[in-house]
Coordinates of C-alpha atoms and ligand atoms in Angstrom, one line a residue:
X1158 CA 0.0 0.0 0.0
X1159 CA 1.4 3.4 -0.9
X1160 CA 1.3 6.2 1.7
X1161 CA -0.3 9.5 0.9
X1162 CA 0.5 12.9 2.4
X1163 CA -1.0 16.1 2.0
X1164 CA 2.1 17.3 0.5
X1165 CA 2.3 21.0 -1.3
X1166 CA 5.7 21.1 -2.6
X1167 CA 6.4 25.1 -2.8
X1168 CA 10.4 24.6 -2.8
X1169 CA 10.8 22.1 -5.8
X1170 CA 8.9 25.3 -8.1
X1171 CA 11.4 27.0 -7.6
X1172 CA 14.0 27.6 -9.9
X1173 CA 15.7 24.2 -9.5
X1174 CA 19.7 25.3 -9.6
X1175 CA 18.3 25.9 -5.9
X1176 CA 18.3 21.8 -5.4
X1177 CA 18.6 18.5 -7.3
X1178 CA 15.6 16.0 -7.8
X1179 CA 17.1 12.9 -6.1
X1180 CA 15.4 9.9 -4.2
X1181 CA 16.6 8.8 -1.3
X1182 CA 18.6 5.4 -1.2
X1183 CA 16.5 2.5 -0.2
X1184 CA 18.1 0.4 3.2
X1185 CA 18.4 -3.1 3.9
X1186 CA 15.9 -3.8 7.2
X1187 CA 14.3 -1.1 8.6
X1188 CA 12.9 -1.0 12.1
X1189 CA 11.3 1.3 14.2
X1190 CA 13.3 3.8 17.1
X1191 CA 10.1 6.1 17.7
X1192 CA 6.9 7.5 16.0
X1193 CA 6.2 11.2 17.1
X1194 CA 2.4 10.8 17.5
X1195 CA 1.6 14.3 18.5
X1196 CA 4.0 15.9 16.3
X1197 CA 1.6 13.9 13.7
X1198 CA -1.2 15.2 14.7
X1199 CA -0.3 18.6 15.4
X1200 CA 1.0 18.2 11.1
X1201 CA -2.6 17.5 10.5
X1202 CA -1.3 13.7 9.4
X1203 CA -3.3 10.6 9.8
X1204 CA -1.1 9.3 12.9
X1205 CA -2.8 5.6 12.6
X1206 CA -1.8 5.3 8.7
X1207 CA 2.0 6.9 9.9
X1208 CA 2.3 3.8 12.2
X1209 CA 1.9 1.6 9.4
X1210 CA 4.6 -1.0 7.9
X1211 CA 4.2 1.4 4.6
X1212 CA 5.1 4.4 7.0
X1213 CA 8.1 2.2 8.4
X1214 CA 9.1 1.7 4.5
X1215 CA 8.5 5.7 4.1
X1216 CA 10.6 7.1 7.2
X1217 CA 13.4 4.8 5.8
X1218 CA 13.2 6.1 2.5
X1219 CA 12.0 2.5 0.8
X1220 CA 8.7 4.3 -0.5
X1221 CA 7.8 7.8 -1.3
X1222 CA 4.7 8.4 -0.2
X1223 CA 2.3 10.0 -2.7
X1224 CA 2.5 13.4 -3.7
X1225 CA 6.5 13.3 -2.5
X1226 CA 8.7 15.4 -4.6
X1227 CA 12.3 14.6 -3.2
X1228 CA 14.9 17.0 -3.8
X1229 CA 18.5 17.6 -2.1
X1230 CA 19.1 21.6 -1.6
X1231 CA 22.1 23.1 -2.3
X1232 CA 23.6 25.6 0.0
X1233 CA 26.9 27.1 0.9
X1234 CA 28.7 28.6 4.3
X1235 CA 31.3 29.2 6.6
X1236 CA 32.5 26.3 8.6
X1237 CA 34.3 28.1 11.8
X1238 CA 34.8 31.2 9.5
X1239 CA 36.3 29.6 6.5
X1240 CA 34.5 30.1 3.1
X1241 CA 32.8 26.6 1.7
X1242 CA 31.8 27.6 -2.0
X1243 CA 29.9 24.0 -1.6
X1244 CA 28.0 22.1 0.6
X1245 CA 23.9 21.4 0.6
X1246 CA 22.3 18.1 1.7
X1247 CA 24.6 15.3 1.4
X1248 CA 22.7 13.1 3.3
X1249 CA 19.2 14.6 3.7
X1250 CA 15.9 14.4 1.7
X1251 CA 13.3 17.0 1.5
X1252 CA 10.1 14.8 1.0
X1253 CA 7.8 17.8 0.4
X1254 CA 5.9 20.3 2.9
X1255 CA 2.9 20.4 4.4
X1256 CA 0.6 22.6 6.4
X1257 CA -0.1 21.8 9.8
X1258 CA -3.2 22.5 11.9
X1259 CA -1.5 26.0 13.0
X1260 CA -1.5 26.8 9.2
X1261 CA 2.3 26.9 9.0
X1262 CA 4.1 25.0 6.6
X1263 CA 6.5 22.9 7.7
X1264 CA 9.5 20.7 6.2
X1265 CA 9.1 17.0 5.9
X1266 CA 12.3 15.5 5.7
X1267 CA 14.9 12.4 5.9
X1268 CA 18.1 13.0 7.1
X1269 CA 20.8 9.7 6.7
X1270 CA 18.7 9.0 3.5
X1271 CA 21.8 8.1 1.4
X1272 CA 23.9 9.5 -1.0
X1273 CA 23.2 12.9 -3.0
X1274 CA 25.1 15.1 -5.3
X1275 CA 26.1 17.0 -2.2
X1276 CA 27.5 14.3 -0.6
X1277 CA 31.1 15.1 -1.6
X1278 CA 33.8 12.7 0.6
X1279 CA 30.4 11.3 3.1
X1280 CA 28.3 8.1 2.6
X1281 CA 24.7 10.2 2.9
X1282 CA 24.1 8.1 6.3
X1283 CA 24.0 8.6 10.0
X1284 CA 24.5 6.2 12.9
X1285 CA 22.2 5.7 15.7
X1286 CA 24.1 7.6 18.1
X1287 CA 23.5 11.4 16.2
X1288 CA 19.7 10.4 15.8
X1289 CA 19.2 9.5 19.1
X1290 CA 20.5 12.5 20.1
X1291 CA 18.9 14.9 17.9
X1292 CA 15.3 13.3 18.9
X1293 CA 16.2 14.0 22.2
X1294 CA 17.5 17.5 22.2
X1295 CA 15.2 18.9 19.6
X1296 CA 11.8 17.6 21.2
X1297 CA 12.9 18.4 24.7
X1298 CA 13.9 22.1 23.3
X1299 CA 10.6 22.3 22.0
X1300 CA 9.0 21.8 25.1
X1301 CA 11.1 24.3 27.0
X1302 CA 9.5 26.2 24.3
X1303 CA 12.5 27.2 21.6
X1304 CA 11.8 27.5 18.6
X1305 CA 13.4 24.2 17.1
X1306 CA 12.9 21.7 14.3
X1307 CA 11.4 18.3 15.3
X1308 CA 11.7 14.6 15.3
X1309 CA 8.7 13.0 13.7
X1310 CA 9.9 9.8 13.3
X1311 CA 13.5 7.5 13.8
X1312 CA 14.1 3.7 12.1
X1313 CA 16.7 1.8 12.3
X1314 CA 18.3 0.8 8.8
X1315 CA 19.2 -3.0 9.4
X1316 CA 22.8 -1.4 7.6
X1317 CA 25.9 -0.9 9.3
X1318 CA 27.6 2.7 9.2
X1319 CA 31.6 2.9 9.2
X1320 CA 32.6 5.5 11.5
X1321 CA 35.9 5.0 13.8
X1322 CA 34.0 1.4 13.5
X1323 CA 31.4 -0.2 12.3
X1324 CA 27.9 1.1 13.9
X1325 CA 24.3 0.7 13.2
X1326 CA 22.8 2.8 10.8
X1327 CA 19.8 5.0 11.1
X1328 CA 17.7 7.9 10.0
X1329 CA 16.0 10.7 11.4
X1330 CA 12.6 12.4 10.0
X1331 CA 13.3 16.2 10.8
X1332 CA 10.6 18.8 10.6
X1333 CA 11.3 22.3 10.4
X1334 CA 10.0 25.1 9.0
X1335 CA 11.9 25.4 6.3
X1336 CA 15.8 24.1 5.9
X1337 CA 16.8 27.6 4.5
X1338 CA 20.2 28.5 5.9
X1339 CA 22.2 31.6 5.6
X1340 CA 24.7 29.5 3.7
X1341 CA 21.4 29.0 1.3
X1342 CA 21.8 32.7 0.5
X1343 CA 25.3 32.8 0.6
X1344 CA 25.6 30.2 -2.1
X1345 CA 23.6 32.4 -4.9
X1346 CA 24.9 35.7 -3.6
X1347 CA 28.6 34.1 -4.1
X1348 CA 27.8 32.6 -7.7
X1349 CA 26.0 36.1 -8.3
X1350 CA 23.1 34.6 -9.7
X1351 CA 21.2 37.4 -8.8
X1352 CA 18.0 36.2 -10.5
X1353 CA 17.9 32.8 -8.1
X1354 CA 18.8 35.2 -4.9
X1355 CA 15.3 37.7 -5.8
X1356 CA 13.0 34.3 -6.2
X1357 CA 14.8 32.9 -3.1
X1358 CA 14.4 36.1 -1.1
X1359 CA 10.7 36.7 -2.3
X1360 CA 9.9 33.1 -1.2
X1361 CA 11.7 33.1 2.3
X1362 CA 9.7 36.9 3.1
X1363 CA 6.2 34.8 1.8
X1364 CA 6.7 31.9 3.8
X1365 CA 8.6 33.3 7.0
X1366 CA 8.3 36.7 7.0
X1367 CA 4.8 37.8 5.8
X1368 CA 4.7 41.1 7.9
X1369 CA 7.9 42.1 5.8
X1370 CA 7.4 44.3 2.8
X1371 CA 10.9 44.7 1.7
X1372 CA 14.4 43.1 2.3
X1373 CA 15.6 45.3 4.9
X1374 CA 12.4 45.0 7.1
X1375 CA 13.0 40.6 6.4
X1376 CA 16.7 41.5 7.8
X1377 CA 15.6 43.2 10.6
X1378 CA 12.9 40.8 11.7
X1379 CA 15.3 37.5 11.0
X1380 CA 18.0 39.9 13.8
X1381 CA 15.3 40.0 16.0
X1382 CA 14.6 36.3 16.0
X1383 CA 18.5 35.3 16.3
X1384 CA 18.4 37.7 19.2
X1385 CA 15.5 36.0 21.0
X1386 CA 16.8 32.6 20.2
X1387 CA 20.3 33.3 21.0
X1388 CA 18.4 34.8 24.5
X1389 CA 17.3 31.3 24.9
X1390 CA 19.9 29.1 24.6
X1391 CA 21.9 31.3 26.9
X1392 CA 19.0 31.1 29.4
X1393 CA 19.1 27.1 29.3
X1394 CA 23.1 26.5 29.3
X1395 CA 22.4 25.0 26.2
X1396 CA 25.4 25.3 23.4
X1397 CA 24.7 24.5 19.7
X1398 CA 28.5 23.9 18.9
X1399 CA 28.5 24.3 15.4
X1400 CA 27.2 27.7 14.4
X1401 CA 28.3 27.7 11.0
X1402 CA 26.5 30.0 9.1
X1403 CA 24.9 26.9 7.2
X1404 CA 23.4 25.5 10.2
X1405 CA 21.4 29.0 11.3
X1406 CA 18.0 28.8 9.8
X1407 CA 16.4 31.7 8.5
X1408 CA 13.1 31.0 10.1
X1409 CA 15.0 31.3 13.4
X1410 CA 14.8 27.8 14.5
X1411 CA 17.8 25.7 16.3
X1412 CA 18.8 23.4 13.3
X1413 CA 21.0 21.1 13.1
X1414 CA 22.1 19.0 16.5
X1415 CA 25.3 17.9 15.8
X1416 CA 27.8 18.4 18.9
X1417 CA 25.2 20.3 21.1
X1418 CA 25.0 19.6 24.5
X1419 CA 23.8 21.7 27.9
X1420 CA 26.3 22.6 30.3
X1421 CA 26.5 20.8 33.7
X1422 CA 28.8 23.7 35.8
X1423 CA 28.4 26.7 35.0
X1424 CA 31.2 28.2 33.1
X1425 CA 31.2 30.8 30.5
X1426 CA 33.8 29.4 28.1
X1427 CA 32.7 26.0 28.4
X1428 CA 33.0 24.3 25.0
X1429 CA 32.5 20.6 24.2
X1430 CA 32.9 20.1 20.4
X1431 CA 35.9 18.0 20.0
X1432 CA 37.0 19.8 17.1
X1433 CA 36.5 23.5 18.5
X1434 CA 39.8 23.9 19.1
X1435 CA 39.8 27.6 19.9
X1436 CA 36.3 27.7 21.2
X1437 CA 34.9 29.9 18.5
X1438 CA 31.6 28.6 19.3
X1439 CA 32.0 28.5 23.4
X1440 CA 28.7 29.4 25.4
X1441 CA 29.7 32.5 25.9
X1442 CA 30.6 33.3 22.1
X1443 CA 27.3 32.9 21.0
X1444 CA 25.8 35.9 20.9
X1445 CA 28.7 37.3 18.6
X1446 CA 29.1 34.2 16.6
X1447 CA 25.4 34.8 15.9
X1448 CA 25.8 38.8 14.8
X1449 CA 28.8 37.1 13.0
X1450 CA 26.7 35.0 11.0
X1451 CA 23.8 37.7 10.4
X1452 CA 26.3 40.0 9.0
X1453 CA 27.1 36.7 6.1
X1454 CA 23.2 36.6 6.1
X1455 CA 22.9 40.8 4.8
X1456 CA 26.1 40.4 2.8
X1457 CA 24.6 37.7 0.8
X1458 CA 21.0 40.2 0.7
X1459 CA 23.2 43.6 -0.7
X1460 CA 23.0 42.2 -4.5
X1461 CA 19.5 42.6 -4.5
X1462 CA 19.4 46.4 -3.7
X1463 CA 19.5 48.7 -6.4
X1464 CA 22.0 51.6 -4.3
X1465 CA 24.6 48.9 -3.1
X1466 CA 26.4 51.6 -0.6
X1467 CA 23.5 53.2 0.6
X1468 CA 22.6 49.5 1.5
X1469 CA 25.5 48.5 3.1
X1470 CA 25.2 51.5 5.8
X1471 CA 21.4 50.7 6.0
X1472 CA 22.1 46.5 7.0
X1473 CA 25.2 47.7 9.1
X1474 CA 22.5 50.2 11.4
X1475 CA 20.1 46.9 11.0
X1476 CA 22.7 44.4 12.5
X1477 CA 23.7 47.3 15.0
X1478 CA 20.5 46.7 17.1
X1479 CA 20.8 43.0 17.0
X1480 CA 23.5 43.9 20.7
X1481 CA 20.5 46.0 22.4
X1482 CA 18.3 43.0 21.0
X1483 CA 20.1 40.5 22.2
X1484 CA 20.5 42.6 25.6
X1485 CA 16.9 43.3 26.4
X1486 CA 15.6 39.6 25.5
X1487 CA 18.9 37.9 27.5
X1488 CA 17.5 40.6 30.4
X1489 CA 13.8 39.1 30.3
X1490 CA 15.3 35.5 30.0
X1491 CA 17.6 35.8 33.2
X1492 CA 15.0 38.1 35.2
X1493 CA 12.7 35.5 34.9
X1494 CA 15.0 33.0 35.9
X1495 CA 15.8 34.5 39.0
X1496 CA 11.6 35.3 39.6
X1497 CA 11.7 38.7 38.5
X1498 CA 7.8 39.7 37.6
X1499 CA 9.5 43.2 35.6
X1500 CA 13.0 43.0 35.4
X1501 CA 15.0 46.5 34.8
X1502 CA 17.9 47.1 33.7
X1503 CA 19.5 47.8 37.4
X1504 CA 18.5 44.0 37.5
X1505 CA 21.7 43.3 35.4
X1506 CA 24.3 43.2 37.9
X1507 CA 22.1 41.1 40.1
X1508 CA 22.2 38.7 37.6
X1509 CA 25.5 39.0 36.5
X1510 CA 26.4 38.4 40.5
X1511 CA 24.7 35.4 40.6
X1512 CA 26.8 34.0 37.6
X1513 CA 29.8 35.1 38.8
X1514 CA 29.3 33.2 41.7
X1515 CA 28.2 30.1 39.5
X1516 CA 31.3 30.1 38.1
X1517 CA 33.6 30.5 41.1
X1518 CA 31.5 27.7 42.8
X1519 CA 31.4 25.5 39.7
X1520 CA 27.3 25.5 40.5
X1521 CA 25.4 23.1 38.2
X1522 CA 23.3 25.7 35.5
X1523 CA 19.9 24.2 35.6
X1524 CA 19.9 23.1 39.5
X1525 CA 21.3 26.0 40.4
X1526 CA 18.7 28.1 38.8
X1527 CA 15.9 25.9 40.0
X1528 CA 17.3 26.3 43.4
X1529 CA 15.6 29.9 43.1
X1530 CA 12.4 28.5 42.3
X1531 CA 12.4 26.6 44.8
X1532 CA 13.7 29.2 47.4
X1533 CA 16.3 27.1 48.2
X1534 CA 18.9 30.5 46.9
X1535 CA 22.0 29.2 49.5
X1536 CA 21.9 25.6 46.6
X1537 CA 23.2 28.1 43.7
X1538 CA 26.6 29.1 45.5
X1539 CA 25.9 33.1 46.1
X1540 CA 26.6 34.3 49.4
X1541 CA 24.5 36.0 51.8
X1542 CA 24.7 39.6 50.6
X1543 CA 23.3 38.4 47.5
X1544 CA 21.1 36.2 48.3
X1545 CA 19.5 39.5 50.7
X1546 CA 20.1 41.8 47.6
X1547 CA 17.3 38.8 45.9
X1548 CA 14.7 38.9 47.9
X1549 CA 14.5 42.9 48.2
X1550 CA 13.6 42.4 44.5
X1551 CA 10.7 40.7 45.8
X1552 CA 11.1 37.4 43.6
X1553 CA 8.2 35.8 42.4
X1554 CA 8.2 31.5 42.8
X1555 CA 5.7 31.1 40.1
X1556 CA 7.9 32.8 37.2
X1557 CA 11.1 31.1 38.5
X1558 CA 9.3 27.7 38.0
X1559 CA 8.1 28.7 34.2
X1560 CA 11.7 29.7 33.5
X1561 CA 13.9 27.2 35.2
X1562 CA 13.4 23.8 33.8
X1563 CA 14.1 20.7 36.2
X1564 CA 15.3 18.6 34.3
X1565 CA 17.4 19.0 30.7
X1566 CA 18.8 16.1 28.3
X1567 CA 22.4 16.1 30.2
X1568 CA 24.8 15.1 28.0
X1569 CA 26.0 12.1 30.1
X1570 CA 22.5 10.3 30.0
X1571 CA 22.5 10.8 26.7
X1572 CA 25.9 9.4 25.9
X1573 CA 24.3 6.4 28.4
X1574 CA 21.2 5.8 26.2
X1575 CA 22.9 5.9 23.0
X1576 CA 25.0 2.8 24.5
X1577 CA 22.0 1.2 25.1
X1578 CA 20.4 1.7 22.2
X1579 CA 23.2 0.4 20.1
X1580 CA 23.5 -2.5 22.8
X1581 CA 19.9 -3.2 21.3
X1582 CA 17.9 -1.4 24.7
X1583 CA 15.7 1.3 23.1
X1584 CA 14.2 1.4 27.1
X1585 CA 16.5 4.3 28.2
X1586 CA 15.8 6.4 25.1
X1587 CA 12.2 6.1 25.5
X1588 CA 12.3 6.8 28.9
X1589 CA 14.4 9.5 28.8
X1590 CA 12.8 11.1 26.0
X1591 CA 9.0 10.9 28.5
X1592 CA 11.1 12.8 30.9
X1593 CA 13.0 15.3 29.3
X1594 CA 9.6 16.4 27.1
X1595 CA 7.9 17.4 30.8
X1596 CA 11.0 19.7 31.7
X1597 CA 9.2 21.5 34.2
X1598 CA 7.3 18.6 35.5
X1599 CA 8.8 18.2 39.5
X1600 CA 7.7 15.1 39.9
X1601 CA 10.8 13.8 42.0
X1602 CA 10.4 9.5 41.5
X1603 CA 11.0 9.9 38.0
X1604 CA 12.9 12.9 37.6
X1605 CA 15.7 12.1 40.4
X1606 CA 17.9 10.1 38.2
X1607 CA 17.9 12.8 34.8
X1608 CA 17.8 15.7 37.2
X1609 CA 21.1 14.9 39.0
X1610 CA 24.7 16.0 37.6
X1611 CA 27.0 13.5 36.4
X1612 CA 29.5 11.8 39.3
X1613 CA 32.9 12.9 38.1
X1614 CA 33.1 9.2 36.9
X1615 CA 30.1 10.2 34.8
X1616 CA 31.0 13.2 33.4
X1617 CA 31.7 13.6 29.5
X1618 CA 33.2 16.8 28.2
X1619 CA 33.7 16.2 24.5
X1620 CA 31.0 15.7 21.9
X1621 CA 31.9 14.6 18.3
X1622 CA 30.2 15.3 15.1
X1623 CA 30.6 11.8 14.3
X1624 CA 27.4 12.3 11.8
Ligands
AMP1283 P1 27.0 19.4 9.4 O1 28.4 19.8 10.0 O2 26.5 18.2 10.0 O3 26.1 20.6 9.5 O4 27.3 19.1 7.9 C1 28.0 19.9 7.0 C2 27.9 19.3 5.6 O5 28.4 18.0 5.5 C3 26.5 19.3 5.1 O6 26.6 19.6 3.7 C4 26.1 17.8 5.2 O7 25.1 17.4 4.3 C5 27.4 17.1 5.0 N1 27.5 15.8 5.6 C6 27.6 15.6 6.9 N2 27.7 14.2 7.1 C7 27.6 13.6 5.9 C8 27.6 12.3 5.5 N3 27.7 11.3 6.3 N4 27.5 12.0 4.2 C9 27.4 13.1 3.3 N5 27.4 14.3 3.6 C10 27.5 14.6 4.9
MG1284 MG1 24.5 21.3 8.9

């Protein structure tokens, strides 16, 4: 039986130098890792037909449902600030798009799907481990409330993947709004194909940026996104690791989980990609690797104005207020954390106190900040003048527990499930994903275990892109 999907493939009209028609590559035995039944729903898909064998065949790439037009899309970027003229899916396939019950339209598509033009040195795959890991952290970032692709779906490929050895194979079924990158600007811009940068730009203000009548208002709406997500991450001790500029979406979504993890103890330099050498994309980098990256974006937008030096001042003054942007949003994140019903900006240094102390007492980031929802404020290390200087400010408990999650995917139970999982245990990975998708759910019997830090035995401090 062939699947159907109400699919409404707006990418693949246009012009197609953008992307490559290609099917993904059919695998050996496929087997289920985990069906995203609510993800489903909220897609507007029939979630009893996407539990199907034919649905198992689909998520592997084995059959295309109907109405699937796969395609590969081409992008570009800069990969820890070094020019790549080349890059685009090597081992992803856009299925098509459709529009969910919220009337946005949303991605549909396979990553680990096999070879594509794209693929250059890579074998189109993924292991188990990078899947796993992306289900995780993008559904549990969803229900912290960031704005994130998603994981409908994860099969096993009954193939083996050569890595440092041989490992099971897999692929993931990402949603996201769209997979348009900066590097998918950067790539026309760069081949100055100006005609394929206007139809690009026209379709990325239609489908993300409706309120925007003109490039520069699209540039200063995607800034203000970056500086709300950015705000987020920060706010969660989460670090993306990889902030190329052709894995930041231009819907403002976190894309692409490669060696992302949250921090245990605090520390603002704390880095774990293995191959971050000079931690360009530490935690506390972030926000300027992200202005970094938005000036690529406007670089890649000048072609399309008609006074090119009038346009470069206007983008610079654009990308000037992402730092006030970024300030005021990082100010509403952190006030909240620490209770504050209005914070000001006064409220700065009493947050900037607290992580000072943080990192002199190596304080875990997410207990220490639930610490102060739970008016527990002696658990996050500050001493007694600042912990008087707190409650002046008249904290509220209620807005510290909406801000302060209680429990995050920590990177050592994730390294622990992944184990499992290739050990042939998919228990740990179901359970952990039930726990980490109720973040702010204090229910201690199930939470005690995912909620603690790692024992210095447990502790991992590198991640690898290992894709
Ligand atoms: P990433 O660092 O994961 O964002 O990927 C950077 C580029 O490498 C993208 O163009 C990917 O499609 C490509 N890539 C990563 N892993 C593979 C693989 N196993 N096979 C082919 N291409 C890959
Ligand atoms: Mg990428």
């Amino acid at each position: 039986m062939t699947l159907s999907l109400p699919f409404d493939n707006s990418y693949a009209r246009l012009p197609d130098r953008l992307f490559t028609r290609q099917a993904p590559v059919p695998v050996a035995r496929p087997g289920w890792i985990a069906f995203n039944e609510g993800l489903a729903r909220e897609l507007g898909l029939d979630a009893e037909a996407l539990r199907s064998d034919a649905a198992l065949g689909m998520f592997a790439g084995n059959a295309l449902p109907e109405g699937a037009e796969p395609i590969a899309q081409l992008y570009a970027g800069h990969q820890f600030g070094s020019w790549n003229p080349q890059l685009g899916d090597g081992r992803q396939i856009l299925l098509g798009e459709v529009v969910g019950k919220d009337g946005l339209r949303r991605d549909i598509a396979l990553k680990g799907s096999g070879r594509t033009p794209y693929s250059r040195m890579g074998d189109g795959r993924a292991w188990l481990g990078p899947v796993i890991r992306e289900y995780i952290m993008s559904e549990a970032m969803h229900a912290m409330g960031v704005p994130t692709t998603r994981a409908l779906a994860a099969v096993t490929t009954g193939e083996e993947v050569i890595r440092e050895t041989a490992l099971p194979g897999a692929i993931l079924t990402r949603v996201a709004q769209s997979h348009i990158r900066v590097g998918t600007f950067q790539v026309l811009a760069a081949r100055e194909d100006h005609e394929g940068l206007r139809a690009l730009a026209d379709y990325t203000m239609a489908r993300h940026y409706p309120e925007a009548a003109s490039v520069p208002e699209m540039l200063a709406q995607m800034v203000a996104r970056q500086a709300d997500l950015i705000a987020q991450w920060m706010s969660l001790g989460f670090i993306h690791g990889v902030m190329n500029t052709d894995n930041v979406s231009i819907a403002g979504e976190t894309i692409d989980y490669g060696p992302c993890a949250f921090m245990d103890d605090y520390h603002p330099a704390r880095v774990f990609s293995s191959i971050d050498a000079h931690g360009r994309y530490a935690y506390g980098n972030q926000p300027q690797v992200a202005l970094w990256n938005i000036a690529q974006f406007a670089t890649a937008l000048v072609p399309l104005m008609p006074d090119q030096q009038r346009a470069v001042d206007d983008f610079t003054a654009i990308i000037n207020r992402f730092a006030d942007l970024y300030q005021e949003a990082w100010l509403a994140r952190f006030g909240a954390k620490l209770g504050l019903a209005d914070p000001a900006p006064e409220d700065r240094a009493l947050i900037e106190g607290l992580l000072t102390a943080m990192t002199r007492d190596g304080t875990d980031f997410t207990n220490g900040f639930r610490a102060l929802a739970e008016d527990a404020p002696e658990r996050t290390g500050a001493d007694a003048g600042w912990i008087a200087d707190w409650r002046a400010r008249g904290p509220k408990p209620d807005i510290a527990r909406a801000a302060n999650p209680v429990v995050v995917p920590r990177l050592h139970r994730i390294e622990a499930v992944i184990a499992a999982a290739v050990a042939g245990d998919l228990a740990p990975f179901h359970e952990m994903l039930g726990v980490v998708t109720r973040p702010f759910d204090p229910d201690p019997a199930h939470l005690a275990p995912y909620a603690a830090p790692p024992e210095s035995d447990e502790k991992v401090d590198k991640t690898y892109c290992g894709t």
